[in-house]
Amino acid sequence: MAEDLLDLENHCVELLAERGVTLDDIADCARYLQADYHVDLTSEELLESVHAVLSKREVQYAVMTGIALDKAAEEGRLGDKDLIALMMSDAPLFGADEVLAYGICNTYGSIALTNFGFIDKKKYGIIRKLNRAGKNTGHCNTFIDDIVGAIAASAASRFAHRWVRDVDEEEH
Amino acid sequence: MAEDLLDLENHCVELLAERGVTLDDIADCARYLQADYHVDLTSEELLESVHAVLSKREVQYAVMTGIALDKAAEEGRLGDKDLIALMMSDAPLFGADEVLAYGICNTYGSIALTNFGFIDKKKYGIIRKLNRAGKNTGHCNTFIDDIVGAIAASAASRFAHRWVRDVDEEEH
Amino acid sequence: MAEDLLDLENHCVELLAERGVTLDDIADCARYLQADYHVDLTSEELLESVHAVLSKREVQYAVMTGIALDKAAEEGRLGDKDLIALMMSDAPLFGADEVLAYGICNTYGSIALTNFGFIDKKKYGIIRKLNRAGKNTGHCNTFIDDIVGAIAASAASRFAHRWVRDVDEEEH
Amino acid sequence: MAEDLLDLENHCVELLAERGVTLDDIADCARYLQADYHVDLTSEELLESVHAVLSKREVQYAVMTGIALDKAAEEGRLGDKDLIALMMSDAPLFGADEVLAYGICNTYGSIALTNFGFIDKKKYGIIRKLNRAGKNTGHCNTFIDDIVGAIAASAASRFAHRWVRDVDEEEH
């Protein structure tokens, strides 16, 4: 069993890839969330923050739980028929997907939470792609789009806090 | 002292009015949040939900606390110079304003939270007006724009849940 | 498929029973949380609040999701071996279980959240029983103990708010 | 104006001291929260985590906001008579104090939130002292007891995550 944090980070990167999500996709969402404040920012500059978010234990557990739910629903292994029906149609008021995503944002403060709310409704980039591919198609992306949004929102929040801190330090 | 919920609701409506916010302004924000799902919805149809949100004790207390902070900062009664400077400039990473707003959303579930994140970044309608009027102008709108966003987000969420429930009931 | 709220409430009551939890067990936890404030309160008086909590859509979805995860882990249907190992040992820093429980509390305000934190650490009544039976025993109770705690915490919070409101109304 | 993080940390330490709270008091609360898992732990070992929590911008802003509210209520500078009455009596369902405290926990994940709920109800050590001294006494400790609880809960959570990580690393 992969017990340590680095092994689990790799495990999560593989799970995301298996569901069609690269870390560059997530960094691009994070960049989008910072675009109003930093016009010239590139996805590459946010990739470090995406890695930092994914190195946290609580984030890794949320990623594993959400993707396991999507896969089990899709492959008919989840047991509860009502729950499977809700997840396969990505019912808009389901809510458990957003709640699990908050568990990721909850380690990056209030700005991460507002960032998540914004990108969850805006459905930018890979999030839009996942969302469209998971509505009554046989694929289940109910949890993964929110997980991707939450990692991007947390990475953007981490970047913003560090940027302000660096400016503070230069000024003193 | 106004102890009961109805008195406190009136007290909150007066506080909001004093800061330039009508319940119609809030209902218009709630309508905006539902516009993707219900194109023809009018603000009037969301006014009942705005009232329902404002009738909750925990919402009333958050409204009173946030507006008291804005007014005390603006009028130099808040004591802490560093805090006053942060609030008068509406520092983007302050965060306590969003946190107090979550206290409002926290009684309306996960959809209210994502709605809040969206409108907080989008700054629609009265929220944009408040935000602009509260940045280094001598006026302090640091808390009130988030409070308005949270009431609108909660009202939109309440409306969405009721609408789905009514459809469910008609179908059975 | 059970689509309406009443059907889903019955579905959740059955799922809870199947995992060894009755509504009386939950009402007893809610009573315990109110015991400091209302010494003579009986579980029966809190049963109405437990039903009210379970009638909410978002609560029902959280109950279904959590129990599906526990059962799928226990029966080896969850797919991810690392995740199954974490859940079968009820790893103390897993966190996704508490996060899903917050989704329940998030519809009953800040008092529900503190109530949940308290009973989650105190592990009163059925929660203690579930917790003990789910650590390296072949049974998985990782999510259900937190779900039960969150329903009890929400029911206690709902009761407290109503009690204060009724006192307010009598006094005016 | 104290703009950088170190200055603001010192500012917060002074504000806490002025209200009768030392960092040792907070470390003792954090120790209490970890006592079930680490019997021999001393407060000194948790002091580093208390400092780490207090070095975060979002925590500093919450500390400043909460203490400013308590002081303004106590000294009659808060303006809103209904709000002052609620705060001077430390009304049990007020809720805004817990919400602001969640803003602190929100940067340390779900374990911080449950820790906070537990110590908020248990009222250990300095928290009990603050709570008693702030009920209809002319002193207002409505926000500070929750702030202290949230810093302690976050420090305990940080310690727990680091301890598990260090064990993981030794084993590999």
XYZ file of C-alpha atoms in Angstrom:
688
model
C 0.000 0.000 0.000
C 1.208 3.505 -0.845
C 1.370 5.064 2.604
C 3.430 8.191 2.335
C 2.472 11.541 0.926
C 4.663 11.441 -2.181
C 3.375 8.008 -3.199
C -0.193 9.188 -2.669
C 0.460 12.325 -4.736
C 1.642 10.155 -7.618
C -1.384 7.911 -7.119
C -3.670 10.965 -7.404
C -1.884 12.257 -10.508
C -2.446 8.848 -12.115
C -6.118 8.764 -11.085
C -6.650 12.228 -12.569
C -4.869 11.244 -15.800
C -6.981 8.104 -16.067
C -10.075 10.358 -15.953
C -8.651 12.677 -18.633
C -7.212 15.447 -16.461
C -3.592 16.659 -16.581
C -1.949 18.949 -14.045
C -1.571 21.470 -16.893
C -5.362 21.488 -17.283
C -5.706 22.308 -13.586
C -2.968 24.964 -13.736
C -4.809 26.572 -16.653
C -7.976 26.817 -14.523
C -5.929 28.367 -11.699
C -4.427 30.858 -14.144
C -7.934 31.783 -15.346
C -8.921 32.532 -11.735
C -5.948 34.903 -11.350
C -6.235 36.525 -14.807
C -8.043 39.644 -13.546
C -5.199 40.417 -11.162
C -2.187 39.209 -13.188
C -2.797 39.542 -16.921
C 0.462 38.026 -18.089
C 0.520 35.050 -15.773
C 1.212 31.703 -17.451
C -0.075 28.273 -16.479
C 3.508 27.209 -15.792
C 3.758 29.748 -12.981
C 0.763 28.148 -11.305
C 1.933 24.560 -11.717
C 4.055 24.794 -8.565
C 0.955 25.762 -6.587
C -1.026 22.874 -8.100
C 1.719 20.489 -6.917
C 1.721 22.062 -3.449
C -2.055 21.554 -3.165
C -1.750 17.931 -4.315
C 0.987 17.251 -1.758
C -1.468 17.688 1.123
C -2.842 14.537 2.677
C -6.405 15.839 3.037
C -6.479 16.861 -0.625
C -5.218 13.449 -1.698
C -7.913 11.660 0.306
C -10.627 13.866 -1.244
C -9.301 13.183 -4.761
C -9.234 9.417 -4.120
C -12.738 9.406 -2.614
C -14.326 11.468 -5.371
C -12.789 9.550 -8.258
C -13.617 6.210 -6.605
C -17.254 7.317 -6.403
C -17.372 8.369 -10.074
C -15.792 5.132 -11.240
C -17.951 2.911 -9.024
C -21.115 4.660 -10.252
C -20.042 4.396 -13.888
C -19.158 0.721 -13.595
C -22.291 -0.177 -11.613
C -20.345 -1.097 -8.486
C -21.834 1.521 -6.154
C -24.798 -0.550 -4.999
C -27.434 2.131 -4.360
C -29.582 2.487 -7.505
C -31.014 5.882 -6.521
C -27.543 7.238 -5.871
C -26.218 5.852 -9.163
C -29.116 7.484 -11.054
C -28.402 10.838 -9.388
C -24.720 10.628 -10.185
C -25.069 9.411 -13.791
C -27.348 12.391 -14.550
C -25.145 14.791 -12.513
C -28.255 16.151 -10.748
C -27.707 19.898 -10.163
C -28.823 19.907 -6.516
C -26.905 16.737 -5.543
C -24.445 18.779 -3.481
C -22.193 16.017 -2.092
C -19.728 16.744 -4.898
C -19.414 20.408 -3.929
C -19.153 19.424 -0.269
C -16.209 17.094 -0.922
C -14.605 19.879 -2.952
C -14.937 22.242 0.006
C -12.807 19.757 1.926
C -10.003 20.627 -0.476
C -10.591 24.402 -0.294
C -10.837 24.180 3.517
C -7.083 24.022 3.750
C -6.582 27.237 1.739
C -8.913 29.725 3.395
C -11.852 31.837 2.356
C -10.449 33.053 -0.977
C -10.166 29.428 -2.129
C -13.856 28.940 -1.358
C -15.007 31.953 -3.398
C -12.669 30.968 -6.233
C -14.256 27.521 -6.212
C -17.788 28.890 -6.301
C -16.889 31.041 -9.289
C -15.210 28.367 -11.402
C -17.855 25.795 -10.441
C -20.564 27.938 -12.011
C -18.377 29.310 -14.839
C -17.149 25.834 -15.835
C -13.940 26.990 -17.509
C -11.667 24.762 -19.610
C -11.336 21.128 -18.561
C -14.186 21.598 -16.063
C -16.606 22.378 -18.899
C -15.295 19.406 -20.858
C -15.744 17.044 -17.909
C -19.161 18.437 -17.103
C -20.461 17.958 -20.651
C -19.019 14.473 -20.945
C -20.679 13.374 -17.693
C -24.369 14.129 -18.235
C -26.373 11.044 -19.252
C -23.555 9.710 -21.436
C -22.597 6.539 -19.626
C -19.620 8.366 -18.112
C -19.778 9.721 -14.582
C -17.889 12.959 -13.880
C -20.040 14.133 -10.973
C -17.220 14.422 -8.451
C -14.178 14.948 -10.639
C -15.230 18.308 -12.125
C -15.669 19.746 -8.632
C -12.395 18.203 -7.461
C -10.541 19.792 -10.367
C -12.253 23.119 -9.643
C -11.302 22.913 -5.964
C -7.638 22.122 -6.660
C -7.496 25.009 -9.160
C -9.249 27.364 -6.715
C -6.854 26.367 -3.919
C -3.792 26.756 -6.158
C -4.986 30.217 -7.257
C -5.563 31.217 -3.629
C -2.126 29.939 -2.591
C -0.545 31.897 -5.465
C -2.392 35.106 -4.517
C -1.352 34.890 -0.856
C 2.294 34.251 -1.803
C 2.346 37.055 -4.342
C 1.089 39.591 -1.784
C 3.547 38.287 0.815
C 6.465 38.649 -1.592
C 5.420 42.209 -2.432
C 5.184 42.963 1.303
C 8.655 41.607 1.879
C 10.181 43.597 -0.978
C 8.656 46.798 0.365
C 10.201 46.368 3.814
C -34.307 46.120 22.719
C -35.729 44.388 19.666
C -35.582 40.771 20.798
C -37.843 38.841 18.509
C -37.168 37.705 14.985
C -39.647 39.994 13.231
C -38.312 43.103 14.989
C -34.761 42.067 14.111
C -35.750 41.509 10.476
C -37.103 45.057 10.312
C -33.953 46.293 12.019
C -31.838 44.568 9.333
C -33.968 45.946 6.491
C -33.413 49.447 7.923
C -29.662 48.886 8.309
C -29.425 47.709 4.696
C -31.474 50.715 3.474
C -29.245 53.086 5.426
C -26.262 51.624 3.530
C -28.032 52.032 0.178
C -29.389 48.491 -0.325
C -33.038 47.628 -0.957
C -34.554 44.142 -0.831
C -35.309 44.578 -4.553
C -31.569 45.032 -5.194
C -30.906 41.730 -3.408
C -33.768 39.955 -5.212
C -32.287 41.148 -8.523
C -28.949 39.514 -7.605
C -30.771 36.299 -6.689
C -32.611 36.410 -10.029
C -29.287 36.829 -11.838
C -28.004 33.675 -10.120
C -31.011 31.703 -11.343
C -31.134 33.196 -14.853
C -29.352 30.268 -16.526
C -31.995 27.856 -15.269
C -35.121 30.037 -15.409
C -34.870 32.630 -18.183
C -38.169 34.363 -17.517
C -37.891 34.627 -13.764
C -38.578 38.068 -12.289
C -37.042 39.673 -9.216
C -40.500 39.744 -7.634
C -40.603 35.935 -7.650
C -37.390 35.875 -5.636
C -38.428 38.521 -3.127
C -40.243 35.927 -1.010
C -37.022 33.935 -0.719
C -35.075 37.073 0.243
C -37.583 37.653 3.051
C -37.325 34.014 4.174
C -33.522 34.295 4.383
C -33.764 37.547 6.355
C -36.222 35.987 8.819
C -33.512 33.640 10.153
C -31.861 34.642 13.386
C -28.347 33.642 12.303
C -28.671 35.708 9.119
C -29.881 38.721 11.082
C -26.930 38.519 13.463
C -24.470 38.332 10.563
C -26.092 41.357 8.874
C -25.936 43.371 12.109
C -22.297 42.400 12.778
C -21.074 43.169 9.257
C -22.801 46.526 8.940
C -21.672 47.556 12.455
C -18.068 46.822 11.406
C -18.364 48.849 8.182
C -19.903 51.826 9.983
C -17.438 51.733 12.894
C -14.481 51.617 10.469
C -15.888 54.466 8.376
C -16.576 56.660 11.399
C -13.227 55.926 13.064
C -14.837 54.106 16.002
C -13.245 50.677 15.452
C -10.092 51.341 17.470
C -7.526 49.182 15.638
C -5.706 51.385 13.087
C -4.335 48.468 11.078
C -7.799 46.921 10.823
C -9.374 50.237 9.821
C -6.732 50.693 7.071
C -7.427 47.177 5.741
C -11.169 47.760 5.728
C -11.100 51.270 4.231
C -9.033 49.964 1.276
C -11.136 46.758 1.039
C -7.928 44.655 0.890
C -8.601 41.709 -1.477
C -7.146 39.039 0.834
C -8.802 40.325 4.019
C -11.147 37.319 4.111
C -13.134 38.025 7.285
C -15.887 39.542 5.132
C -16.254 36.367 3.069
C -16.144 34.272 6.234
C -19.028 36.183 7.832
C -20.945 35.780 4.572
C -20.441 32.003 4.718
C -22.260 32.155 8.058
C -25.312 33.243 6.076
C -24.890 30.621 3.333
C -24.269 27.926 5.975
C -27.985 27.690 6.615
C -28.811 27.052 2.948
C -26.437 24.263 1.943
C -23.708 23.752 -0.605
C -25.469 25.390 -3.569
C -25.710 28.632 -1.590
C -21.944 28.537 -1.076
C -21.123 28.113 -4.771
C -23.676 30.797 -5.682
C -21.954 33.129 -3.242
C -18.492 32.448 -4.665
C -19.772 33.193 -8.144
C -21.517 36.474 -7.399
C -18.691 37.574 -5.098
C -16.243 37.455 -8.000
C -18.745 38.555 -10.669
C -19.917 41.548 -8.604
C -23.305 41.898 -10.269
C -25.666 44.857 -9.782
C -25.746 46.471 -6.347
C -22.683 44.408 -5.320
C -20.574 46.106 -8.001
C -21.932 49.498 -6.954
C -21.110 48.875 -3.285
C -17.690 47.502 -4.123
C -16.713 50.515 -6.218
C -18.025 53.006 -3.688
C -16.000 51.379 -0.896
C -12.426 51.431 -2.159
C -10.384 54.325 -0.737
C -13.339 56.717 -0.904
C -13.974 57.434 2.753
C -16.885 54.969 2.669
C -16.446 51.425 3.964
C -18.416 48.671 2.200
C -16.044 45.812 3.025
C -18.618 43.612 4.754
C -21.885 44.771 3.222
C -21.125 43.707 -0.369
C -20.421 40.152 0.832
C -23.490 40.162 3.063
C -25.685 41.197 0.134
C -24.065 38.508 -2.031
C -24.657 35.866 0.633
C -28.322 36.771 1.120
C -28.836 36.691 -2.665
C -26.968 33.389 -2.971
C -29.040 31.848 -0.168
C -32.302 33.139 -1.644
C -31.377 31.708 -5.064
C -30.508 28.362 -3.472
C -33.771 28.296 -1.495
C -35.692 29.074 -4.701
C -33.898 26.304 -6.643
C -34.574 23.667 -3.974
C -38.268 24.644 -3.765
C -38.681 24.669 -7.517
C -37.293 21.129 -7.848
C -39.421 19.955 -4.928
C -42.583 21.366 -6.484
C -41.774 19.677 -9.814
C -41.187 16.395 -7.939
C -44.531 16.706 -6.222
C -46.405 17.467 -9.441
C -44.867 14.422 -11.094
C -46.060 12.070 -8.356
C -36.399 5.137 -8.961
C -37.410 6.867 -5.749
C -37.424 10.480 -6.856
C -39.338 12.455 -4.289
C -38.225 13.602 -0.880
C -40.490 11.325 1.171
C -39.401 8.222 -0.754
C -35.770 9.222 -0.308
C -36.302 9.803 3.415
C -37.662 6.265 3.753
C -34.743 4.998 1.682
C -32.309 6.703 4.094
C -34.098 5.337 7.172
C -33.749 1.853 5.689
C -30.061 2.363 4.852
C -29.391 3.540 8.412
C -31.295 0.557 9.870
C -29.340 -1.831 7.668
C -26.137 -0.395 9.185
C -27.513 -0.794 12.737
C -28.752 2.739 13.380
C -32.301 3.654 14.442
C -33.780 7.146 14.510
C -34.098 6.718 18.293
C -30.317 6.232 18.482
C -29.845 9.525 16.622
C -32.453 11.313 18.754
C -30.595 10.108 21.852
C -27.373 11.703 20.546
C -29.263 14.946 19.858
C -30.709 14.852 23.396
C -27.185 14.391 24.793
C -26.082 17.525 22.931
C -28.903 19.541 24.502
C -28.618 18.035 28.005
C -26.622 20.952 29.449
C -29.359 23.392 28.506
C -32.479 21.245 29.031
C -31.933 18.645 31.767
C -35.306 16.931 31.486
C -35.465 16.679 27.719
C -36.361 13.240 26.364
C -35.218 11.625 23.131
C -38.837 11.606 21.962
C -38.918 15.403 21.981
C -35.948 15.437 19.599
C -37.315 12.792 17.238
C -39.349 15.412 15.360
C -36.157 17.368 14.691
C -34.369 14.220 13.494
C -37.208 13.663 10.998
C -37.048 17.296 9.852
C -33.302 16.970 9.204
C -33.812 13.728 7.271
C -36.524 15.314 5.122
C -33.985 17.632 3.478
C -32.727 16.633 0.057
C -29.108 17.586 0.706
C -29.051 15.528 3.911
C -30.519 12.522 2.102
C -27.871 12.698 -0.618
C -25.085 12.867 1.983
C -26.522 9.855 3.851
C -26.763 7.838 0.618
C -23.230 8.769 -0.478
C -21.600 7.999 2.863
C -23.303 4.660 3.392
C -22.602 3.618 -0.215
C -18.904 4.318 0.394
C -18.824 2.290 3.628
C -20.592 -0.665 2.021
C -18.508 -0.602 -1.160
C -15.276 -0.504 0.898
C -16.447 -3.346 3.153
C -17.507 -5.517 0.232
C -14.371 -4.799 -1.822
C -16.304 -2.978 -4.543
C -14.620 0.415 -4.181
C -11.745 -0.249 -6.571
C -8.956 1.875 -5.054
C -6.871 -0.341 -2.748
C -5.245 2.572 -0.915
C -8.621 4.134 -0.258
C -10.092 0.833 0.941
C -7.157 0.353 3.351
C -7.655 3.874 4.745
C -11.368 3.328 5.199
C -11.172 -0.191 6.692
C -8.761 1.103 9.371
C -10.790 4.328 9.853
C -7.573 6.398 9.606
C -7.928 9.335 12.042
C -6.734 12.013 9.582
C -8.786 10.735 6.614
C -11.087 13.759 6.808
C -13.443 13.068 3.878
C -15.925 11.574 6.351
C -16.031 14.752 8.444
C -16.265 16.847 5.285
C -19.339 14.963 4.041
C -20.845 15.381 7.512
C -20.328 19.141 7.299
C -22.538 19.026 4.221
C -25.346 17.948 6.531
C -24.561 20.567 9.213
C -24.241 23.255 6.508
C -27.996 23.504 6.318
C -28.392 24.170 10.063
C -25.889 26.935 10.779
C -22.873 27.429 12.970
C -24.276 25.814 16.123
C -24.775 22.563 14.188
C -21.091 22.621 13.226
C -19.837 23.046 16.800
C -22.295 20.397 18.013
C -20.886 18.041 15.392
C -17.283 18.696 16.395
C -18.139 17.947 20.001
C -19.997 14.682 19.463
C -17.479 13.554 16.848
C -14.699 13.671 19.423
C -16.866 12.585 22.379
C -18.296 9.607 20.467
C -21.481 9.279 22.528
C -23.910 6.363 22.318
C -24.399 4.738 18.922
C -21.474 6.759 17.546
C -19.077 5.060 19.959
C -20.585 1.683 19.084
C -20.187 2.286 15.342
C -16.690 3.640 15.763
C -15.488 0.610 17.745
C -17.114 -1.862 15.370
C -15.434 -0.248 12.356
C -11.744 -0.332 13.191
C -9.906 -3.249 11.529
C -12.840 -5.614 12.064
C -13.922 -6.321 8.505
C -16.761 -3.835 8.929
C -16.449 -0.311 7.580
C -18.161 2.462 9.566
C -15.890 5.297 8.451
C -18.631 7.515 7.048
C -21.696 6.397 8.976
C -20.510 7.464 12.440
C -19.921 11.002 11.169
C -23.239 11.020 9.318
C -25.077 10.003 12.481
C -23.177 12.671 14.440
C -24.051 15.323 11.856
C -27.771 14.462 11.819
C -27.828 14.526 15.635
C -25.900 17.826 15.714
C -28.281 19.371 13.168
C -31.363 18.114 15.022
C -30.010 19.541 18.306
C -29.303 22.874 16.622
C -32.779 22.978 15.055
C -34.328 22.226 18.472
C -32.284 24.962 20.189
C -33.246 27.603 17.624
C -36.941 26.671 17.861
C -36.916 26.638 21.635
C -35.452 30.159 21.812
C -37.923 31.367 19.185
C -40.873 29.984 21.124
C -39.643 31.652 24.324
C -39.263 34.943 22.409
C -42.780 34.668 21.093
C -44.284 33.931 24.511
C -42.533 36.955 25.976
C -43.996 39.353 23.414
C 0.881 50.952 9.518
C 2.070 47.437 10.242
C 1.762 45.879 6.811
C 3.853 42.765 6.837
C 3.043 39.410 8.343
C 5.587 39.503 11.178
C 4.455 42.935 12.339
C 0.832 41.791 12.234
C 1.695 38.648 14.207
C 3.237 40.819 16.934
C 0.197 43.077 16.793
C -2.076 40.033 17.334
C 0.062 38.725 20.216
C -0.272 42.134 21.884
C -4.042 42.260 21.287
C -4.424 38.790 22.829
C -2.251 39.764 25.835
C -4.299 42.907 26.360
C -7.413 40.682 26.605
C -5.690 38.361 29.095
C -4.544 35.569 26.754
C -0.951 34.325 26.444
C 0.366 32.021 23.726
C 1.062 29.504 26.519
C -2.660 29.523 27.370
C -3.446 28.701 23.737
C -0.735 26.024 23.544
C -2.234 24.427 26.670
C -5.631 24.207 24.922
C -3.948 22.645 21.869
C -2.183 20.138 24.145
C -5.520 19.241 25.736
C -6.948 18.498 22.269
C -4.070 16.104 21.535
C -3.944 14.492 25.000
C -5.927 11.391 23.973
C -3.391 10.588 21.271
C -0.147 11.756 22.908
C -0.321 11.427 26.689
C 3.085 12.906 27.461
C 2.906 15.898 25.158
C 3.808 19.242 26.759
C 2.430 22.686 25.928
C 5.923 23.730 24.844
C 5.820 21.176 22.015
C 2.653 22.817 20.692
C 3.895 26.393 20.990
C 5.615 26.152 17.592
C 2.299 25.216 15.984
C 0.545 28.114 17.721
C 3.150 30.469 16.235
C 2.721 28.905 12.774
C -1.047 29.444 12.939
C -0.596 33.058 14.041
C 1.834 33.729 11.182
C -0.952 33.312 8.607
C -2.487 36.466 7.228
C -6.065 35.195 7.296
C -5.709 34.168 10.945
C -4.295 37.575 11.858
C -7.202 39.371 10.193
C -9.737 37.205 12.041
C -7.990 37.871 15.388
C -7.968 41.629 14.724
C -11.634 41.678 13.648
C -12.901 39.623 16.592
C -11.010 41.524 19.267
C -12.001 44.880 17.717
C -15.655 43.806 17.963
C -15.332 42.738 21.615
C -13.601 45.972 22.596
C -15.987 48.206 20.639
C -19.006 46.478 22.239
C -17.504 46.726 25.732
C -16.640 50.405 25.346
C -19.978 51.350 23.775
C -18.397 52.236 20.414
C -20.182 49.634 18.264
C -23.242 51.757 17.463
C -25.962 49.084 17.150
C -27.709 48.743 20.537
C -29.288 45.368 19.724
C -25.923 43.973 18.667
C -24.205 45.346 21.782
C -26.859 43.735 24.001
C -26.398 40.377 22.243
C -22.631 40.553 22.594
C -22.542 41.769 26.214
C -24.745 38.816 27.252
C -22.826 36.396 24.973
C -26.132 35.061 23.582
C -25.685 31.304 22.953
C -27.211 31.311 19.448
C -25.406 34.461 18.250
C -23.238 32.411 15.892
C -21.135 35.150 14.252
C -18.363 34.405 16.757
C -18.203 30.751 15.753
C -18.361 31.709 12.084
C -15.340 34.029 12.388
C -13.523 31.234 14.216
C -14.235 28.852 11.303
C -12.328 31.333 9.159
C -9.261 30.422 11.206
C -9.890 26.663 11.101
C -10.587 26.881 7.356
C -6.882 27.012 6.673
C -6.161 23.803 8.605
C -8.702 21.328 7.260
C -11.522 19.223 8.643
C -9.735 18.011 11.778
C -9.277 21.638 12.871
C -13.034 22.154 12.542
C -13.963 19.149 14.712
C -11.295 20.120 17.256
C -12.841 23.588 17.403
C -16.355 22.248 17.921
C -15.128 20.078 20.768
C -13.194 22.733 22.683
C -15.898 25.334 22.034
C -18.425 23.208 23.926
C -15.940 21.817 26.475
C -14.557 25.289 27.301
C -11.198 24.111 28.594
C -8.667 26.309 30.426
C -8.426 29.938 29.327
C -11.560 29.490 27.192
C -13.639 28.717 30.295
C -12.081 31.684 32.093
C -12.859 34.048 29.201
C -16.361 32.693 28.813
C -17.223 33.178 32.488
C -15.728 36.665 32.618
C -17.762 37.772 29.595
C -21.364 37.041 30.551
C -23.218 40.153 31.807
C -20.152 41.448 33.638
C -19.403 44.620 31.723
C -16.618 42.763 29.875
C -17.206 41.408 26.378
C -15.431 38.154 25.454
C -17.924 37.005 22.833
C -15.431 36.691 19.984
C -12.144 36.144 21.798
C -13.040 32.804 23.400
C -13.898 31.368 19.972
C -10.778 32.873 18.420
C -8.607 31.264 21.082
C -10.419 27.958 20.573
C -9.911 28.146 16.805
C -6.180 28.914 17.070
C -5.770 26.031 19.525
C -7.814 23.688 17.299
C -5.761 24.657 14.244
C -2.466 24.245 16.108
C -3.552 20.793 17.340
C -4.551 19.804 13.801
C -1.244 21.051 12.372
C 0.634 19.082 15.030
C -1.345 15.890 14.312
C -0.752 16.097 10.547
C 3.005 16.697 11.052
C 3.327 13.887 13.567
C 1.754 11.366 11.186
C 3.889 12.658 8.308
C 7.078 12.271 10.337
C 6.113 8.701 11.308
C 5.396 7.958 7.627
C 8.798 9.279 6.635
C 10.650 7.267 9.282
C 8.926 4.093 8.150
C 10.036 4.534 4.545
